PDB file of C-alpha atoms and ligand atoms in Angstrom:
ATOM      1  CA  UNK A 157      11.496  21.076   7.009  1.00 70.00           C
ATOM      2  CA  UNK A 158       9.973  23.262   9.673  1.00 82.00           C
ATOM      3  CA  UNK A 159       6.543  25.212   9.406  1.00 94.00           C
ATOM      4  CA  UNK A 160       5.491  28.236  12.444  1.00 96.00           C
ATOM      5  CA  UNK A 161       2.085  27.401  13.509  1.00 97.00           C
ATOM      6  CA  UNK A 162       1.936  31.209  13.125  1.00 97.00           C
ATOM      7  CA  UNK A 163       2.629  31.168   9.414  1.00 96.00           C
ATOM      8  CA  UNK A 164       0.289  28.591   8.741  1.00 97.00           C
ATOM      9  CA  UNK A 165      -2.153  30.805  10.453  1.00 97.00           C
ATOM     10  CA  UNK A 166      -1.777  33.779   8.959  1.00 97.00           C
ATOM     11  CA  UNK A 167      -2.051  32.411   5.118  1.00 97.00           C
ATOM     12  CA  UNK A 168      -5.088  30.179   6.219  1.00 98.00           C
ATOM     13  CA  UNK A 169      -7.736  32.818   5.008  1.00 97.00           C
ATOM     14  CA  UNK A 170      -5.729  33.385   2.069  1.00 97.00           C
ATOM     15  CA  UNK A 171      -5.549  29.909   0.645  1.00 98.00           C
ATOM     16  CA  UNK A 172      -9.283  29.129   1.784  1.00 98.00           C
ATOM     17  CA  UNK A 173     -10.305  32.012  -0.706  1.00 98.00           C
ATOM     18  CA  UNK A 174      -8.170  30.455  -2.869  1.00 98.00           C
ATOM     19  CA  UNK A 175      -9.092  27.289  -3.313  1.00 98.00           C
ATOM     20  CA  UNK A 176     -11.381  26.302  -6.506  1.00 98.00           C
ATOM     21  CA  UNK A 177     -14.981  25.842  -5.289  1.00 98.00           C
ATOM     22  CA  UNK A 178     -15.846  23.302  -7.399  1.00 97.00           C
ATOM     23  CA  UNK A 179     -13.055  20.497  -6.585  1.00 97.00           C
ATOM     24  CA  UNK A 180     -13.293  21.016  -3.343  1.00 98.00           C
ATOM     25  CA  UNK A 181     -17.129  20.121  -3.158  1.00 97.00           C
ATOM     26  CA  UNK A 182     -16.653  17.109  -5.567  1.00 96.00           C
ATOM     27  CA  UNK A 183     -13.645  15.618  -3.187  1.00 97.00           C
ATOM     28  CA  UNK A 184     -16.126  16.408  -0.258  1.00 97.00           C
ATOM     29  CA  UNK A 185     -18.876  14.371  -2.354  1.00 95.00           C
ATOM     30  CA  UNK A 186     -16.282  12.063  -3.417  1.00 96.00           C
ATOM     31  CA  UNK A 187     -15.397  11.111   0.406  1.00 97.00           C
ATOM     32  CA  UNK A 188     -18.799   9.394   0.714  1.00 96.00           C
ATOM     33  CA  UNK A 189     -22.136   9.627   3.484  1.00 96.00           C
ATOM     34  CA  UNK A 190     -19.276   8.438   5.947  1.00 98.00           C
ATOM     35  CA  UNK A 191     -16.106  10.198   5.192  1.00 98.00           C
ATOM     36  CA  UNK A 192     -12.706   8.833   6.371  1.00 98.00           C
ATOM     37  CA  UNK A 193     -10.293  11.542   5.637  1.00 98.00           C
ATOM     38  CA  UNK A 194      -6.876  11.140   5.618  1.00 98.00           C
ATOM     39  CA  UNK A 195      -4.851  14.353   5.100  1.00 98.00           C
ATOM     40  CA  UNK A 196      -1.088  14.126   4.388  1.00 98.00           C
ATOM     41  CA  UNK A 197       1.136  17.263   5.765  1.00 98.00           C
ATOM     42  CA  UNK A 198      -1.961  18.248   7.477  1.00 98.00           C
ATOM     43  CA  UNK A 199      -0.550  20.786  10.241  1.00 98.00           C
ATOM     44  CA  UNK A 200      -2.705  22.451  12.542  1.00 98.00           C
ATOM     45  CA  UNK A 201      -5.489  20.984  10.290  1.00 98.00           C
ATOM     46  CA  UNK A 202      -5.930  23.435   7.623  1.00 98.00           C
ATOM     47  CA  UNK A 203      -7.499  20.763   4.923  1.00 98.00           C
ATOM     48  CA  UNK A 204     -10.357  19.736   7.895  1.00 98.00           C
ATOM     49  CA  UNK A 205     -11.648  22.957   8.005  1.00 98.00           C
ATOM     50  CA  UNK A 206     -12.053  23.649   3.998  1.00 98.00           C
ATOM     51  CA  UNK A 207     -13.602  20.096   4.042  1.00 98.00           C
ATOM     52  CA  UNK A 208     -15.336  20.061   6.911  1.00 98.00           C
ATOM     53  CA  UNK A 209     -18.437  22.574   6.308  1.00 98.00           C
ATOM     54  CA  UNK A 210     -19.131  20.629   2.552  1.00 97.00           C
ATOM     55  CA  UNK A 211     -19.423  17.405   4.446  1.00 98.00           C
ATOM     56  CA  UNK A 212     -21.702  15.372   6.814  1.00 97.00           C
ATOM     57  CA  UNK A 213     -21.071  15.703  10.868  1.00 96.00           C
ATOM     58  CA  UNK A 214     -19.925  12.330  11.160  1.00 97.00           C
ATOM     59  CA  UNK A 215     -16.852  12.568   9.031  1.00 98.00           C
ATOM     60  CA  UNK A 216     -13.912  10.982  10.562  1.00 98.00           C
ATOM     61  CA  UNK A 217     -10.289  12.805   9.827  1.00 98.00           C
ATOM     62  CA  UNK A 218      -6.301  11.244  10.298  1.00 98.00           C
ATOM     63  CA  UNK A 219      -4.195  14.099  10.740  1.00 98.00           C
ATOM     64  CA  UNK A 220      -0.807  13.071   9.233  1.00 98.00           C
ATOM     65  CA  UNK A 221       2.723  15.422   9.696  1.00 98.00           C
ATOM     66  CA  UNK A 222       5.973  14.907  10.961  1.00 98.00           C
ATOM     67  CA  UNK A 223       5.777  17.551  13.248  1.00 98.00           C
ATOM     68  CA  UNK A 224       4.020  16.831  16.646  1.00 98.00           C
ATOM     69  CA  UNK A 225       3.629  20.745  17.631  1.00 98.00           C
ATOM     70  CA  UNK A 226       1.190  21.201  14.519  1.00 98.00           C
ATOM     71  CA  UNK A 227      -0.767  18.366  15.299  1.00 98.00           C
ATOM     72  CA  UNK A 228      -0.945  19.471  18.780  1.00 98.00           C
ATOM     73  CA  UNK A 229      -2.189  22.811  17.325  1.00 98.00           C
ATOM     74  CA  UNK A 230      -4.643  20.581  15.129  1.00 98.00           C
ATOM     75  CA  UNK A 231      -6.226  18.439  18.190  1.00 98.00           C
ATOM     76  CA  UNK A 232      -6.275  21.464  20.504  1.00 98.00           C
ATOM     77  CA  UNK A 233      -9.332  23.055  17.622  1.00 98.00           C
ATOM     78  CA  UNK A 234     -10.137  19.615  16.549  1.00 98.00           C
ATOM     79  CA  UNK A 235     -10.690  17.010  19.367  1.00 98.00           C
ATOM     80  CA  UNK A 236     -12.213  14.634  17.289  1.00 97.00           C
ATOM     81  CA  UNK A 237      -9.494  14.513  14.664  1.00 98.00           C
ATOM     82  CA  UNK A 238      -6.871  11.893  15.419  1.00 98.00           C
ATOM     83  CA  UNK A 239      -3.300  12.887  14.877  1.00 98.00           C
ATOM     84  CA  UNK A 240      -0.441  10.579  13.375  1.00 98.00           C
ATOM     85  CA  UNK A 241       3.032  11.713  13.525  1.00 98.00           C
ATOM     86  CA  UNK A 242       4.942   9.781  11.052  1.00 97.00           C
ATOM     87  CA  UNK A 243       7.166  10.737   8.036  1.00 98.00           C
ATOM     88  CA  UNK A 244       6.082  10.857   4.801  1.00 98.00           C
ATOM     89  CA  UNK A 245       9.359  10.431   3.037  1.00 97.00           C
ATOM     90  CA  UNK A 246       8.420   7.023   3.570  1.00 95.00           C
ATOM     91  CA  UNK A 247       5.096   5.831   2.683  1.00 96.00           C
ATOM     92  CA  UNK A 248       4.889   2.596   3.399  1.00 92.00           C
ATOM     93  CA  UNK A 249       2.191   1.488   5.977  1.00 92.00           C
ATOM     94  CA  UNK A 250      -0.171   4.870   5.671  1.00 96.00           C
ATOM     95  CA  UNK A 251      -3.062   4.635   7.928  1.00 95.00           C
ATOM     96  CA  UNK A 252      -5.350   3.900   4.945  1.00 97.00           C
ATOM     97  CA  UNK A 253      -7.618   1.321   6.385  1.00 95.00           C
ATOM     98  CA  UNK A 254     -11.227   2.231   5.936  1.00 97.00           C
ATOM     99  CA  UNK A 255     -10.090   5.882   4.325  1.00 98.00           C
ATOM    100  CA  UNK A 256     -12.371   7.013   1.685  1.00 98.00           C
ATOM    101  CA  UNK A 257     -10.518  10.292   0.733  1.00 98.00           C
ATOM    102  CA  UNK A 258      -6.830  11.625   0.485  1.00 98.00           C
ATOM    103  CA  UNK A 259      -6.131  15.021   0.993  1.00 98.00           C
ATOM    104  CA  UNK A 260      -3.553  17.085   1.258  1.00 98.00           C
ATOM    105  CA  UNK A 261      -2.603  21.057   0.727  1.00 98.00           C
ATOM    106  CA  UNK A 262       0.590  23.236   0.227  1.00 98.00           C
ATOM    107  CA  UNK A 263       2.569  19.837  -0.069  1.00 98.00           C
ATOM    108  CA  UNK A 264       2.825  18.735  -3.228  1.00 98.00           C
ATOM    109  CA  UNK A 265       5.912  21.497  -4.017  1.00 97.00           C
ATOM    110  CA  UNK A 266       7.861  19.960  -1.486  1.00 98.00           C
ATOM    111  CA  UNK A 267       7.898  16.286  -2.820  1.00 98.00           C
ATOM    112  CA  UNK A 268       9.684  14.650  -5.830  1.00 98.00           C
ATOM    113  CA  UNK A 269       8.877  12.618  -9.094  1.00 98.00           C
ATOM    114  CA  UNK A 270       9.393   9.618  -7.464  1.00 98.00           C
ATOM    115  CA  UNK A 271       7.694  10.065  -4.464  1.00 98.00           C
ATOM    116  CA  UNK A 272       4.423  11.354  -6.295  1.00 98.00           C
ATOM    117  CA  UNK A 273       4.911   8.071  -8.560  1.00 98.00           C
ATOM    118  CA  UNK A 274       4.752   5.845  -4.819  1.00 98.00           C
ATOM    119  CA  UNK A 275       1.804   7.915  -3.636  1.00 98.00           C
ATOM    120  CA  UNK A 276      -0.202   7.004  -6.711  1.00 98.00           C
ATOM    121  CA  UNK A 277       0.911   3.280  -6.919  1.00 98.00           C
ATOM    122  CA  UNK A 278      -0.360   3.053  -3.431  1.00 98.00           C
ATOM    123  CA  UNK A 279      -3.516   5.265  -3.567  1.00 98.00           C
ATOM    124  CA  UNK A 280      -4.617   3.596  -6.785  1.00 98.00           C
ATOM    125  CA  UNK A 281      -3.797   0.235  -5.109  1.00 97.00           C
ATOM    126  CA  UNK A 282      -6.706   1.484  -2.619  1.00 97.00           C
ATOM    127  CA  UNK A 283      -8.716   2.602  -5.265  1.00 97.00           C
ATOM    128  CA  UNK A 284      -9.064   5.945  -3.598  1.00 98.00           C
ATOM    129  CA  UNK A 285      -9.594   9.637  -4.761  1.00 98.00           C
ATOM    130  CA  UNK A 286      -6.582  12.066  -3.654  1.00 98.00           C
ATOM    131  CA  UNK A 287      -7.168  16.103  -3.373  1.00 98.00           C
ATOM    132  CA  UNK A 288      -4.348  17.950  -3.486  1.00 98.00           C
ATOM    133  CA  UNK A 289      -4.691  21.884  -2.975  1.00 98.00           C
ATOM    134  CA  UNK A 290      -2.251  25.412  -3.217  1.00 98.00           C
ATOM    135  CA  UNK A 291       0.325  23.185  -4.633  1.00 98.00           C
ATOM    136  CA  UNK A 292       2.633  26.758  -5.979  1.00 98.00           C
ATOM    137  CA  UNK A 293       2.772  26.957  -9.601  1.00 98.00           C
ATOM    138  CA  UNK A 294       5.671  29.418 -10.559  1.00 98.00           C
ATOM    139  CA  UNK A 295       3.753  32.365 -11.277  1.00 98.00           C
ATOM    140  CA  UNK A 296       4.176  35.567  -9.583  1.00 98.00           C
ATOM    141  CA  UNK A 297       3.116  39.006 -10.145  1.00 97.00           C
ATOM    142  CA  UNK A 298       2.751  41.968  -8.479  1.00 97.00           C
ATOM    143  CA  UNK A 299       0.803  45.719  -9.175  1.00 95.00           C
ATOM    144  CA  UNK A 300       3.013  48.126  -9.454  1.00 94.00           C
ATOM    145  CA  UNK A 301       5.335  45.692 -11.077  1.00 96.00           C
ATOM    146  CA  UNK A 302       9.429  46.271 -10.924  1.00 96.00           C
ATOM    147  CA  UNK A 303      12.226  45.395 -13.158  1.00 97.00           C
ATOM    148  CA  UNK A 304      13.983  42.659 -10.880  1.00 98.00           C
ATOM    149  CA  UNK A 305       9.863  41.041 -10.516  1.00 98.00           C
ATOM    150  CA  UNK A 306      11.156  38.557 -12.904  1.00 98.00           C
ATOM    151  CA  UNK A 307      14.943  37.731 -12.212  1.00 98.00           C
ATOM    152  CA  UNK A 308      13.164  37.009  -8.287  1.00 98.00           C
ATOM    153  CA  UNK A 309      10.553  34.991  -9.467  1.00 98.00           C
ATOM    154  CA  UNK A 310      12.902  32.882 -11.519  1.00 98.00           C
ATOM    155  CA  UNK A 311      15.349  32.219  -8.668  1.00 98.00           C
ATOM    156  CA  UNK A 312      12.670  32.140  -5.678  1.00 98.00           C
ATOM    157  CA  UNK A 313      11.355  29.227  -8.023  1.00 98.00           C
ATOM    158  CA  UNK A 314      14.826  27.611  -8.482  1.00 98.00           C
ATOM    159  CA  UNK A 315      15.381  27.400  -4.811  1.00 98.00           C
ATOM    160  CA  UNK A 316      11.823  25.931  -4.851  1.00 97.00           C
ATOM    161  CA  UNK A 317      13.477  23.044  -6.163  1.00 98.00           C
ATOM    162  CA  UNK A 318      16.134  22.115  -3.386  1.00 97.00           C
ATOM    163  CA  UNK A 319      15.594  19.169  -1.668  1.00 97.00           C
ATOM    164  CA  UNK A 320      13.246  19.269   1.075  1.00 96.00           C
ATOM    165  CA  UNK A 321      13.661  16.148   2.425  1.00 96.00           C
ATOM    166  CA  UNK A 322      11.710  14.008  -0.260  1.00 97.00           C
ATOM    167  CA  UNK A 323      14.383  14.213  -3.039  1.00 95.00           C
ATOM    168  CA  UNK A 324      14.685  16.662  -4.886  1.00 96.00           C
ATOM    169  CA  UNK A 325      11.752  18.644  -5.092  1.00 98.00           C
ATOM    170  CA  UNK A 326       9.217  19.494  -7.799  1.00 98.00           C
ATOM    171  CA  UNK A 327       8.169  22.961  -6.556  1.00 98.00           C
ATOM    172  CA  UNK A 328       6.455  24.810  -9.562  1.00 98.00           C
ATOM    173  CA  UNK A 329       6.076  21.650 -11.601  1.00 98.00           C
ATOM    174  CA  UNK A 330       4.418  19.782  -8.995  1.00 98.00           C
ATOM    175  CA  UNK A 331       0.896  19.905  -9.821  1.00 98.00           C
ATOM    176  CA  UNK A 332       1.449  19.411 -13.683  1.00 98.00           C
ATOM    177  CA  UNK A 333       3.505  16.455 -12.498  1.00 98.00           C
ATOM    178  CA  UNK A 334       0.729  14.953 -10.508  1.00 98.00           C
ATOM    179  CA  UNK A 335      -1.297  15.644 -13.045  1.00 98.00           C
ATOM    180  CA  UNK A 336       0.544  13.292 -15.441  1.00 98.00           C
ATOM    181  CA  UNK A 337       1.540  10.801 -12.624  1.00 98.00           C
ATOM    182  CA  UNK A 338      -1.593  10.353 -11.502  1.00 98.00           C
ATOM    183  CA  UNK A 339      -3.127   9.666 -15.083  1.00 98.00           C
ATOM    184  CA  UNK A 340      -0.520   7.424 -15.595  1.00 98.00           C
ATOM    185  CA  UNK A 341      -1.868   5.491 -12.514  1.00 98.00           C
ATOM    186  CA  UNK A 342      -5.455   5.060 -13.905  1.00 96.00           C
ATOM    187  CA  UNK A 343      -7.249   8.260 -12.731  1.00 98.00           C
ATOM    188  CA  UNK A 344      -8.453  10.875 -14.402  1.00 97.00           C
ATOM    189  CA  UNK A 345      -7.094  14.155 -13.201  1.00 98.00           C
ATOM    190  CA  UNK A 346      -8.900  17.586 -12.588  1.00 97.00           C
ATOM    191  CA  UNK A 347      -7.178  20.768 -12.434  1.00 98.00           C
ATOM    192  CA  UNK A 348      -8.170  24.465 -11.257  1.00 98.00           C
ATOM    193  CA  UNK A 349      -5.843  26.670 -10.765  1.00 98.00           C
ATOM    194  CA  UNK A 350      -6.381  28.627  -6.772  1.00 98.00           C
ATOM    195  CA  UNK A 351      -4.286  32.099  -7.053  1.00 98.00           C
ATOM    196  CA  UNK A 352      -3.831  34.183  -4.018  1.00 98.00           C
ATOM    197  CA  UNK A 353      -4.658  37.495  -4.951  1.00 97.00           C
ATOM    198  CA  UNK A 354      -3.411  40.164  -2.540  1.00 96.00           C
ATOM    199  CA  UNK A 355      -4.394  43.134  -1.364  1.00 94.00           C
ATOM    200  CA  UNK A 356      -3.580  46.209   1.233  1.00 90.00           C
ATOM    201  CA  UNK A 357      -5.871  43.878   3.484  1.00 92.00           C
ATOM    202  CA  UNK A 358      -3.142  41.448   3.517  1.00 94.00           C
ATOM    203  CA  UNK A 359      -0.528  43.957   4.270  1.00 93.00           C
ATOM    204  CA  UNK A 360       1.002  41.167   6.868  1.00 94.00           C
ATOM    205  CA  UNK A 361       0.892  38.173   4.886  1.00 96.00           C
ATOM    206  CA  UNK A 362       2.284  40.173   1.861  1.00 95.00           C
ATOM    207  CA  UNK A 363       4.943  41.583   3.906  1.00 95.00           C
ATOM    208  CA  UNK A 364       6.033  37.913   5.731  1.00 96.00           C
ATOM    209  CA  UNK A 365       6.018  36.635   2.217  1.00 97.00           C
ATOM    210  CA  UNK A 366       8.080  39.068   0.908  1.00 97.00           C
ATOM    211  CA  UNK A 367      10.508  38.059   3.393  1.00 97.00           C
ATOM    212  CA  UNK A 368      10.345  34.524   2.663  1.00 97.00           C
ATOM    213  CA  UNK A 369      10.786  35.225  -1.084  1.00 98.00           C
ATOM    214  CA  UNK A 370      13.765  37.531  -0.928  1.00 98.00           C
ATOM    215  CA  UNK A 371      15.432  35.301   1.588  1.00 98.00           C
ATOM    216  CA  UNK A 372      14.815  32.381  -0.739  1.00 98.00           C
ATOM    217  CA  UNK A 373      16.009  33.927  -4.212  1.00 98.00           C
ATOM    218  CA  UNK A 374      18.854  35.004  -2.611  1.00 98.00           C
ATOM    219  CA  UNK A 375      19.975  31.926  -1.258  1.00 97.00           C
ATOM    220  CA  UNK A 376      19.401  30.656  -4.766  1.00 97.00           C
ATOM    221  CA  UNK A 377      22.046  33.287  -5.552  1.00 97.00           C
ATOM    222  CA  UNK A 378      20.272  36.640  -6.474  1.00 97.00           C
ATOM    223  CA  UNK A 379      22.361  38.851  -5.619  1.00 97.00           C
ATOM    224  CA  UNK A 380      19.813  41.970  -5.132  1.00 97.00           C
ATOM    225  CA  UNK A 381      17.622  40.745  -3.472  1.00 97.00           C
ATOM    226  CA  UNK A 382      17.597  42.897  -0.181  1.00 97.00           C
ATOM    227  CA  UNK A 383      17.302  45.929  -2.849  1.00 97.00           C
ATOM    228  CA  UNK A 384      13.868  44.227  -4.491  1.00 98.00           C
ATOM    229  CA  UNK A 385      12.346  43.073  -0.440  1.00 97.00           C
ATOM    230  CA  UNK A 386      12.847  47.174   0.143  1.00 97.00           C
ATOM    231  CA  UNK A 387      11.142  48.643  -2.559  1.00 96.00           C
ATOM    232  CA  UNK A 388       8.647  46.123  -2.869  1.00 96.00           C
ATOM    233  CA  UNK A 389       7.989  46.329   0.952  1.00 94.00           C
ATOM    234  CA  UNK A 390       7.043  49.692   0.413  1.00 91.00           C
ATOM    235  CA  UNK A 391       4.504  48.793  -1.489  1.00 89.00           C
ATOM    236  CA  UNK A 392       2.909  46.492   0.760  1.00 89.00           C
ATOM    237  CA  UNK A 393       0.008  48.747   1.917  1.00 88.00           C
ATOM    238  CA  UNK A 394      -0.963  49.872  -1.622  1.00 88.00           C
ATOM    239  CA  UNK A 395       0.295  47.638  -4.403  1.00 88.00           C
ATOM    240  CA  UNK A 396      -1.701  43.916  -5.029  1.00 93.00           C
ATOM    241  CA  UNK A 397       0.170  40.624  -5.762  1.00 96.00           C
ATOM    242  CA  UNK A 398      -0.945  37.490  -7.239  1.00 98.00           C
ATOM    243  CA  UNK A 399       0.749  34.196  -6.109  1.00 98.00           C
ATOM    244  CA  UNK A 400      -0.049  31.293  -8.845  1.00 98.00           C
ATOM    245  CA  UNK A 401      -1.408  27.727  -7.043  1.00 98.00           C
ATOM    246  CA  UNK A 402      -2.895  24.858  -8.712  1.00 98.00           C
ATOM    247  CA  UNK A 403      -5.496  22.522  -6.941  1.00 98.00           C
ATOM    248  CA  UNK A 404      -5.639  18.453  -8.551  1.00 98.00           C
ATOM    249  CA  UNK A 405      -8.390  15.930  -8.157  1.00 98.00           C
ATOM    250  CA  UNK A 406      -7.574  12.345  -9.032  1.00 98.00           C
ATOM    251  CA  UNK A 407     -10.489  10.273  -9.851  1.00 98.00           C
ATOM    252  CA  UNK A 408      -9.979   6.647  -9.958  1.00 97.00           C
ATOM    253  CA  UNK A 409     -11.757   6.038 -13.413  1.00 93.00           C
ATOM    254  CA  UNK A 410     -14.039   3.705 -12.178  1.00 88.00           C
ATOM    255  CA  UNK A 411     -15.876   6.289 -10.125  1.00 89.00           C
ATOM    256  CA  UNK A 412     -16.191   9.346 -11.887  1.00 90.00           C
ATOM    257  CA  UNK A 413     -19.495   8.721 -12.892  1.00 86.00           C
ATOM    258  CA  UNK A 414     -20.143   9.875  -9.375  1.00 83.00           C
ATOM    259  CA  UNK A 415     -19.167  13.047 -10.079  1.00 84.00           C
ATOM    260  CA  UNK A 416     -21.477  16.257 -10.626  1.00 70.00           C
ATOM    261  CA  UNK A 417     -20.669  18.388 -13.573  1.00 62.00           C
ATOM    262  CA  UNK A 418     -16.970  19.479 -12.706  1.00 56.00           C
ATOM    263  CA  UNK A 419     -14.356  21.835 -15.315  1.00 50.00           C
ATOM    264  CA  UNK A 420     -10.631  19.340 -15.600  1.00 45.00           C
ATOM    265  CA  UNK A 421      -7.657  19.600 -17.855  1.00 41.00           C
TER     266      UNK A 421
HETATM  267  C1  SAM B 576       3.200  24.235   3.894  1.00 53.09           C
HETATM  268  S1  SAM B 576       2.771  23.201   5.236  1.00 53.09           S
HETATM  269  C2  SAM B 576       1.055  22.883   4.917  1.00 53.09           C
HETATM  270  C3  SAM B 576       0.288  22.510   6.145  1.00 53.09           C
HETATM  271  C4  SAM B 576      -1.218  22.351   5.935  1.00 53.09           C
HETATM  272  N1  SAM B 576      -1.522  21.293   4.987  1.00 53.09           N
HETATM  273  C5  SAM B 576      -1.823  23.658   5.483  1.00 53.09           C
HETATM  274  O1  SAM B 576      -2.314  23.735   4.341  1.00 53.09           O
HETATM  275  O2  SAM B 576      -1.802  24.611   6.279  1.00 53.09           O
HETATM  276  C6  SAM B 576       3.539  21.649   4.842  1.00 53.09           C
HETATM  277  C7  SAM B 576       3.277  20.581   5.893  1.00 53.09           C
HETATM  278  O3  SAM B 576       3.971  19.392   5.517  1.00 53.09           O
HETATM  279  C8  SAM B 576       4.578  18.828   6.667  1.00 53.09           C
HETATM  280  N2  SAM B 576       5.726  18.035   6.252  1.00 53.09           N
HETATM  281  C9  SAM B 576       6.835  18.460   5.615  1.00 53.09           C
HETATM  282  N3  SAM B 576       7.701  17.445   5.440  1.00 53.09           N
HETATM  283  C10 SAM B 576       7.108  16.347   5.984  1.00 53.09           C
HETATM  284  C11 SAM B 576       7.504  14.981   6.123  1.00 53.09           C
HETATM  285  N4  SAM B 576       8.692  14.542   5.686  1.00 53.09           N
HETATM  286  N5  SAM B 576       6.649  14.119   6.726  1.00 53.09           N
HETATM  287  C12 SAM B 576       5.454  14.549   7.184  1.00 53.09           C
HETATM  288  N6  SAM B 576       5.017  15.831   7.093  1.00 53.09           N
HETATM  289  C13 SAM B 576       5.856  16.721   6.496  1.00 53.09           C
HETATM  290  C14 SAM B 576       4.971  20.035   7.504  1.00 53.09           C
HETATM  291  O4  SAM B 576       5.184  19.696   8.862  1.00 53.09           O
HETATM  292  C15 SAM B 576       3.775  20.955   7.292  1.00 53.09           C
HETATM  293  O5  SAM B 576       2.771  20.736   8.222  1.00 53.09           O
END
């Protein structure tokens, strides 16, 4: 499925505040005095710049996405970066040679059961540690709240579900899924959870979501869901929301004595 570069951009500040401090320094320590990144679904490169500041200047990054407009977008900011258009629905032969950290952010809803279970049969075949960020966990709420808040929520997140090109897709239950996939592979799994909590200061991003929720829960067949996008557009300027996101860190057991202290589920 297809992302705008201008989305991407304009809920880049969001999920940066979002993210849980603490997992994302322990994958950063985790990646090593040489990193060798490789970020899956990376798009214009969101994951490098988190990363980036928490790790040393010599850190080397594969850019992975099926789309080679974001990676364009990605090597235009980050020459050094080197991009790899390929598919992930398929995961045989990922660039993992020499890779001391997978990452990966806002991809984990897309992908299914099964694919998950491949990823972690081949990253724990590597032995390597896999950080997965703003993976969307189901939970939405917004201040003022309305009455249809919860009939949206519960179709926005059934449509989250459709296929999207890996099967069908895990959407809310993605990160608890990883969680127990990933165990199940020999790692032990962290969890934080990474809201996006927004303001009047996001008045755009609020508003572009807004669309992308209504459109979404009505194509999962909510039938009011112009009425809700009006009246909660109104809103927009004055009312907060809170969009639920999970963050994972798989730890290949054997290495998690090289973590610092660090909170897990
Ligand atoms: C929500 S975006 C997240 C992008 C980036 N990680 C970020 O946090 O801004 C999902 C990304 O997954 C990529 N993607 C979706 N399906 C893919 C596939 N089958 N193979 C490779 N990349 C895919 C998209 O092109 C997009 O860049």
């Amino acid at each position: 499925m297809g992302f705008a570069p201008q989305w991407l951009a304009l809920r880049e500040p969001a999920d940066l505040a979002a993210r849980d401090a603490g997992l994302l320094g322990q994958a950063a320590r985790l990646a090593g005095p040489s990193p060798v990144v490789v970020d899956l679904g990376a798009g214009t490169g969101a994951s490098l710049r988190a990363l980036s500041p928490h790790m040393p200047e010599n850190a080397q990054w594969q850019l992975v996405d099926h789309d080679p407009a974001l990676l364009a977008h990605a090597v235009a900011a980050h020459p050094q970066a080197r991009p790899n258009v390929r598919d992930l629905t398929n995961l045989r032969d990922l660039p993992l040679s020499g890779a001391t950290l997978v990452s990966a952010s806002a991809l984990l809803d897309l992908v299914s059961e099964n694919w998950l279970r491949d990823l972690a049969h081949v990253l724990a075949h590597h032995d390597l540690p896999f950080y997965a960020a703003l993976s969307y966990d189901g939970v939405m709420t917004w201040q003022p709240p309305l009455a249809a808040d919860g009939a949206v929520t519960a179709a926005f997140n059934k449509d989250q579900c459709t296929d999207k090109g890996f099967g069908p897709a895990l959407g809310p239950h993605a990160w608890s899924c990883a969680r127990q996939v990933f165990a199940q592979a020999g790692y032990h799994v962290f969890c934080a959870p990474s809201p996006w909590v927004l303001g009047h200061d996001d008045a755009p991003l609020q508003g572009q979501l807004l669309d992308g929720i209504a459109t979404a829960a009505a194509r999962a067949g909510y039938t009011d869901a112009q009425a809700w996008h009006a009246a909660r557009q109104v809103q927009v300027t004055q009312g907060q929301c809170m969009i639920g996101h999970q963050d994972i860190l798989a730890v290949p057991k054997g290495r998690v004595a090289q973590l610092g202290a660090v909170g897990g589920v």
